[in-house]
Amino acid sequence: MLGKERFTGISNDFLSQYAAHSKVGKLARQQDANEMLAAMQQIEKEVQERERINAECRDRIDNMMAEHQLNMDYLFTFGIRCEHRDELMTILQENSQHGGMTLLEATALANARARHEEIAMPDPGYNVNGL
């Protein structure tokens, strides 16, 4: 499933008819969050296996390409890079209780938080030249 089909949830047309503060809108957003969390947890074993294989790869270029492919597959399926999935899971867990955000809004927030962390606390071993 990872990288093969996009997880979309309930249609945006339906969600636009029911605001987040309405009973139906809240329930729909909670259901979306629960379903996306379940889908993410269902493929977690596959993701961990791919991460394990990537960690064992000795060739730096092959490793970079494999990590990139995993991130892009996850991005296509869930709207966030694989390395930032914990942030999205946290937001979805909160949303499954409160139902305040659509999946698009939750994904945007997770991406913003992940980017903020990267900018605020860059990896000290990171080299812009990839070395």
JSON list of C-alpha atoms in Angstrom, two decimals:
[
{"chain": "A", "resi": 1, "resn": "MET", "atom": "CA", "xyz": [0.00, 0.00, 0.00]},
{"chain": "A", "resi": 2, "resn": "LEU", "atom": "CA", "xyz": [2.78, 2.45, 0.85]},
{"chain": "A", "resi": 3, "resn": "GLY", "atom": "CA", "xyz": [3.40, 4.67, -2.15]},
{"chain": "A", "resi": 4, "resn": "LYS", "atom": "CA", "xyz": [0.71, 2.95, -4.23]},
{"chain": "A", "resi": 5, "resn": "GLU", "atom": "CA", "xyz": [-2.44, 4.82, -3.20]},
{"chain": "A", "resi": 6, "resn": "ARG", "atom": "CA", "xyz": [-3.13, 8.09, -1.43]},
{"chain": "A", "resi": 7, "resn": "PHE", "atom": "CA", "xyz": [-5.06, 8.15, 1.83]},
{"chain": "A", "resi": 8, "resn": "THR", "atom": "CA", "xyz": [-7.70, 10.85, 1.43]},
{"chain": "A", "resi": 9, "resn": "GLY", "atom": "CA", "xyz": [-10.41, 10.24, 4.01]},
{"chain": "A", "resi": 10, "resn": "ILE", "atom": "CA", "xyz": [-13.84, 11.85, 3.78]},
{"chain": "A", "resi": 11, "resn": "SER", "atom": "CA", "xyz": [-14.32, 14.20, 0.83]},
{"chain": "A", "resi": 12, "resn": "ASN", "atom": "CA", "xyz": [-13.59, 17.87, 1.30]},
{"chain": "A", "resi": 13, "resn": "ASP", "atom": "CA", "xyz": [-17.04, 18.71, -0.11]},
{"chain": "A", "resi": 14, "resn": "PHE", "atom": "CA", "xyz": [-18.68, 16.87, 2.76]},
{"chain": "A", "resi": 15, "resn": "LEU", "atom": "CA", "xyz": [-16.37, 18.45, 5.36]},
{"chain": "A", "resi": 16, "resn": "SER", "atom": "CA", "xyz": [-17.01, 21.94, 3.97]},
{"chain": "A", "resi": 17, "resn": "GLN", "atom": "CA", "xyz": [-20.74, 21.43, 4.58]},
{"chain": "A", "resi": 18, "resn": "TYR", "atom": "CA", "xyz": [-20.20, 20.57, 8.24]},
{"chain": "A", "resi": 19, "resn": "ALA", "atom": "CA", "xyz": [-18.01, 22.88, 10.31]},
{"chain": "A", "resi": 20, "resn": "ALA", "atom": "CA", "xyz": [-15.61, 21.45, 12.88]},
{"chain": "A", "resi": 21, "resn": "HIS", "atom": "CA", "xyz": [-17.76, 22.74, 15.74]},
{"chain": "A", "resi": 22, "resn": "SER", "atom": "CA", "xyz": [-20.89, 20.92, 14.52]},
{"chain": "A", "resi": 23, "resn": "LYS", "atom": "CA", "xyz": [-21.65, 17.43, 15.83]},
{"chain": "A", "resi": 24, "resn": "VAL", "atom": "CA", "xyz": [-21.49, 15.80, 12.38]},
{"chain": "A", "resi": 25, "resn": "GLY", "atom": "CA", "xyz": [-18.34, 17.74, 11.42]},
{"chain": "A", "resi": 26, "resn": "LYS", "atom": "CA", "xyz": [-16.58, 16.77, 14.62]},
{"chain": "A", "resi": 27, "resn": "LEU", "atom": "CA", "xyz": [-17.50, 13.09, 14.25]},
{"chain": "A", "resi": 28, "resn": "ALA", "atom": "CA", "xyz": [-16.38, 13.03, 10.60]},
{"chain": "A", "resi": 29, "resn": "ARG", "atom": "CA", "xyz": [-13.00, 14.56, 11.46]},
{"chain": "A", "resi": 30, "resn": "GLN", "atom": "CA", "xyz": [-12.55, 12.16, 14.37]},
{"chain": "A", "resi": 31, "resn": "GLN", "atom": "CA", "xyz": [-13.36, 9.22, 12.10]},
{"chain": "A", "resi": 32, "resn": "ASP", "atom": "CA", "xyz": [-10.86, 10.43, 9.51]},
{"chain": "A", "resi": 33, "resn": "ALA", "atom": "CA", "xyz": [-8.15, 10.75, 12.15]},
{"chain": "A", "resi": 34, "resn": "ASN", "atom": "CA", "xyz": [-8.88, 7.27, 13.51]},
{"chain": "A", "resi": 35, "resn": "GLU", "atom": "CA", "xyz": [-8.81, 5.72, 10.03]},
{"chain": "A", "resi": 36, "resn": "MET", "atom": "CA", "xyz": [-5.56, 7.43, 9.08]},
{"chain": "A", "resi": 37, "resn": "LEU", "atom": "CA", "xyz": [-3.92, 6.36, 12.35]},
{"chain": "A", "resi": 38, "resn": "ALA", "atom": "CA", "xyz": [-5.04, 2.78, 11.69]},
{"chain": "A", "resi": 39, "resn": "ALA", "atom": "CA", "xyz": [-3.65, 2.90, 8.14]},
{"chain": "A", "resi": 40, "resn": "MET", "atom": "CA", "xyz": [-0.34, 4.29, 9.41]},
{"chain": "A", "resi": 41, "resn": "GLN", "atom": "CA", "xyz": [-0.10, 1.62, 12.09]},
{"chain": "A", "resi": 42, "resn": "GLN", "atom": "CA", "xyz": [-0.99, -1.09, 9.59]},
{"chain": "A", "resi": 43, "resn": "ILE", "atom": "CA", "xyz": [2.01, -0.29, 7.37]},
{"chain": "A", "resi": 44, "resn": "GLU", "atom": "CA", "xyz": [4.41, 0.48, 10.23]},
{"chain": "A", "resi": 45, "resn": "LYS", "atom": "CA", "xyz": [5.94, -3.00, 10.01]},
{"chain": "A", "resi": 46, "resn": "GLU", "atom": "CA", "xyz": [6.70, -2.48, 6.31]},
{"chain": "A", "resi": 47, "resn": "VAL", "atom": "CA", "xyz": [8.22, 0.94, 7.07]},
{"chain": "A", "resi": 48, "resn": "GLN", "atom": "CA", "xyz": [10.40, -0.44, 9.86]},
{"chain": "A", "resi": 49, "resn": "GLU", "atom": "CA", "xyz": [11.60, -3.26, 7.60]},
{"chain": "A", "resi": 50, "resn": "ARG", "atom": "CA", "xyz": [12.55, -0.78, 4.87]},
{"chain": "A", "resi": 51, "resn": "GLU", "atom": "CA", "xyz": [14.32, 1.40, 7.44]},
{"chain": "A", "resi": 52, "resn": "ARG", "atom": "CA", "xyz": [16.24, -1.64, 8.70]},
{"chain": "A", "resi": 53, "resn": "ILE", "atom": "CA", "xyz": [17.31, -2.56, 5.16]},
{"chain": "A", "resi": 54, "resn": "ASN", "atom": "CA", "xyz": [18.33, 1.05, 4.51]},
{"chain": "A", "resi": 55, "resn": "ALA", "atom": "CA", "xyz": [20.44, 1.09, 7.69]},
{"chain": "A", "resi": 56, "resn": "GLU", "atom": "CA", "xyz": [22.31, -2.01, 6.52]},
{"chain": "A", "resi": 57, "resn": "CYS", "atom": "CA", "xyz": [23.09, -0.53, 3.11]},
{"chain": "A", "resi": 58, "resn": "ARG", "atom": "CA", "xyz": [26.82, 0.23, 2.94]},
{"chain": "A", "resi": 59, "resn": "ASP", "atom": "CA", "xyz": [26.80, 2.24, -0.28]},
{"chain": "A", "resi": 60, "resn": "ARG", "atom": "CA", "xyz": [26.14, 5.88, 0.59]},
{"chain": "A", "resi": 61, "resn": "ILE", "atom": "CA", "xyz": [24.42, 6.75, -2.69]},
{"chain": "A", "resi": 62, "resn": "ASP", "atom": "CA", "xyz": [22.22, 3.63, -2.64]},
{"chain": "A", "resi": 63, "resn": "ASN", "atom": "CA", "xyz": [21.34, 4.41, 0.98]},
{"chain": "A", "resi": 64, "resn": "MET", "atom": "CA", "xyz": [20.41, 8.02, 0.15]},
{"chain": "A", "resi": 65, "resn": "MET", "atom": "CA", "xyz": [18.26, 6.86, -2.77]},
{"chain": "A", "resi": 66, "resn": "ALA", "atom": "CA", "xyz": [16.50, 4.20, -0.66]},
{"chain": "A", "resi": 67, "resn": "GLU", "atom": "CA", "xyz": [15.80, 6.69, 2.16]},
{"chain": "A", "resi": 68, "resn": "HIS", "atom": "CA", "xyz": [14.52, 9.21, -0.38]},
{"chain": "A", "resi": 69, "resn": "GLN", "atom": "CA", "xyz": [12.24, 6.60, -1.95]},
{"chain": "A", "resi": 70, "resn": "LEU", "atom": "CA", "xyz": [10.82, 5.65, 1.46]},
{"chain": "A", "resi": 71, "resn": "ASN", "atom": "CA", "xyz": [10.20, 9.31, 2.31]},
{"chain": "A", "resi": 72, "resn": "MET", "atom": "CA", "xyz": [8.53, 9.94, -1.06]},
{"chain": "A", "resi": 73, "resn": "ASP", "atom": "CA", "xyz": [6.34, 6.81, -0.78]},
{"chain": "A", "resi": 74, "resn": "TYR", "atom": "CA", "xyz": [5.19, 7.93, 2.65]},
{"chain": "A", "resi": 75, "resn": "LEU", "atom": "CA", "xyz": [4.71, 11.50, 1.43]},
{"chain": "A", "resi": 76, "resn": "PHE", "atom": "CA", "xyz": [2.55, 10.31, -1.45]},
{"chain": "A", "resi": 77, "resn": "THR", "atom": "CA", "xyz": [0.42, 8.08, 0.77]},
{"chain": "A", "resi": 78, "resn": "PHE", "atom": "CA", "xyz": [0.01, 10.27, 3.87]},
{"chain": "A", "resi": 79, "resn": "GLY", "atom": "CA", "xyz": [1.20, 13.75, 2.93]},
{"chain": "A", "resi": 80, "resn": "ILE", "atom": "CA", "xyz": [4.26, 13.80, 5.19]},
{"chain": "A", "resi": 81, "resn": "ARG", "atom": "CA", "xyz": [7.79, 12.48, 4.98]},
{"chain": "A", "resi": 82, "resn": "CYS", "atom": "CA", "xyz": [8.38, 9.16, 6.69]},
{"chain": "A", "resi": 83, "resn": "GLU", "atom": "CA", "xyz": [10.93, 10.68, 9.06]},
{"chain": "A", "resi": 84, "resn": "HIS", "atom": "CA", "xyz": [8.21, 13.04, 10.38]},
{"chain": "A", "resi": 85, "resn": "ARG", "atom": "CA", "xyz": [5.45, 10.47, 10.85]},
{"chain": "A", "resi": 86, "resn": "ASP", "atom": "CA", "xyz": [5.60, 10.61, 14.66]},
{"chain": "A", "resi": 87, "resn": "GLU", "atom": "CA", "xyz": [4.57, 14.27, 14.55]},
{"chain": "A", "resi": 88, "resn": "LEU", "atom": "CA", "xyz": [1.55, 13.45, 12.40]},
{"chain": "A", "resi": 89, "resn": "MET", "atom": "CA", "xyz": [0.59, 10.52, 14.61]},
{"chain": "A", "resi": 90, "resn": "THR", "atom": "CA", "xyz": [0.60, 12.78, 17.65]},
{"chain": "A", "resi": 91, "resn": "ILE", "atom": "CA", "xyz": [-1.64, 15.33, 15.94]},
{"chain": "A", "resi": 92, "resn": "LEU", "atom": "CA", "xyz": [-4.00, 12.62, 14.67]},
{"chain": "A", "resi": 93, "resn": "GLN", "atom": "CA", "xyz": [-4.30, 11.13, 18.16]},
{"chain": "A", "resi": 94, "resn": "GLU", "atom": "CA", "xyz": [-5.27, 14.55, 19.51]},
{"chain": "A", "resi": 95, "resn": "ASN", "atom": "CA", "xyz": [-7.67, 15.05, 16.59]},
{"chain": "A", "resi": 96, "resn": "SER", "atom": "CA", "xyz": [-9.29, 11.67, 17.15]},
{"chain": "A", "resi": 97, "resn": "GLN", "atom": "CA", "xyz": [-10.32, 12.93, 20.59]},
{"chain": "A", "resi": 98, "resn": "HIS", "atom": "CA", "xyz": [-11.31, 16.50, 19.66]},
{"chain": "A", "resi": 99, "resn": "GLY", "atom": "CA", "xyz": [-12.15, 16.36, 15.94]},
{"chain": "A", "resi": 100, "resn": "GLY", "atom": "CA", "xyz": [-11.11, 19.92, 15.17]},
{"chain": "A", "resi": 101, "resn": "MET", "atom": "CA", "xyz": [-9.06, 19.46, 11.98]},
{"chain": "A", "resi": 102, "resn": "THR", "atom": "CA", "xyz": [-9.38, 17.90, 8.58]},
{"chain": "A", "resi": 103, "resn": "LEU", "atom": "CA", "xyz": [-6.66, 15.51, 7.47]},
{"chain": "A", "resi": 104, "resn": "LEU", "atom": "CA", "xyz": [-5.25, 18.21, 5.21]},
{"chain": "A", "resi": 105, "resn": "GLU", "atom": "CA", "xyz": [-5.01, 20.64, 8.14]},
{"chain": "A", "resi": 106, "resn": "ALA", "atom": "CA", "xyz": [-3.47, 17.99, 10.41]},
{"chain": "A", "resi": 107, "resn": "THR", "atom": "CA", "xyz": [-0.89, 17.11, 7.78]},
{"chain": "A", "resi": 108, "resn": "ALA", "atom": "CA", "xyz": [-0.05, 20.77, 7.19]},
{"chain": "A", "resi": 109, "resn": "LEU", "atom": "CA", "xyz": [0.41, 21.32, 10.92]},
{"chain": "A", "resi": 110, "resn": "ALA", "atom": "CA", "xyz": [2.64, 18.24, 11.23]},
{"chain": "A", "resi": 111, "resn": "ASN", "atom": "CA", "xyz": [4.78, 19.40, 8.31]},
{"chain": "A", "resi": 112, "resn": "ALA", "atom": "CA", "xyz": [5.08, 22.89, 9.80]},
{"chain": "A", "resi": 113, "resn": "ARG", "atom": "CA", "xyz": [6.09, 21.51, 13.21]},
{"chain": "A", "resi": 114, "resn": "ALA", "atom": "CA", "xyz": [8.63, 19.15, 11.65]},
{"chain": "A", "resi": 115, "resn": "ARG", "atom": "CA", "xyz": [10.14, 21.93, 9.54]},
{"chain": "A", "resi": 116, "resn": "HIS", "atom": "CA", "xyz": [10.27, 24.22, 12.57]},
{"chain": "A", "resi": 117, "resn": "GLU", "atom": "CA", "xyz": [12.20, 21.59, 14.51]},
{"chain": "A", "resi": 118, "resn": "GLU", "atom": "CA", "xyz": [14.64, 21.13, 11.62]},
{"chain": "A", "resi": 119, "resn": "ILE", "atom": "CA", "xyz": [15.25, 24.87, 11.34]},
{"chain": "A", "resi": 120, "resn": "ALA", "atom": "CA", "xyz": [15.38, 25.56, 15.07]},
{"chain": "A", "resi": 121, "resn": "MET", "atom": "CA", "xyz": [17.66, 22.64, 15.88]},
{"chain": "A", "resi": 122, "resn": "PRO", "atom": "CA", "xyz": [19.67, 21.60, 12.81]},
{"chain": "A", "resi": 123, "resn": "ASP", "atom": "CA", "xyz": [21.60, 18.35, 12.93]},
{"chain": "A", "resi": 124, "resn": "PRO", "atom": "CA", "xyz": [25.16, 19.25, 14.02]},
{"chain": "A", "resi": 125, "resn": "GLY", "atom": "CA", "xyz": [26.56, 16.55, 11.73]},
{"chain": "A", "resi": 126, "resn": "TYR", "atom": "CA", "xyz": [24.66, 17.82, 8.70]},
{"chain": "A", "resi": 127, "resn": "ASN", "atom": "CA", "xyz": [26.76, 19.07, 5.82]},
{"chain": "A", "resi": 128, "resn": "VAL", "atom": "CA", "xyz": [25.02, 20.99, 3.03]},
{"chain": "A", "resi": 129, "resn": "ASN", "atom": "CA", "xyz": [27.29, 19.28, 0.52]},
{"chain": "A", "resi": 130, "resn": "GLY", "atom": "CA", "xyz": [26.02, 15.84, 1.56]},
{"chain": "A", "resi": 131, "resn": "LEU", "atom": "CA", "xyz": [29.37, 14.76, 2.95]}
]
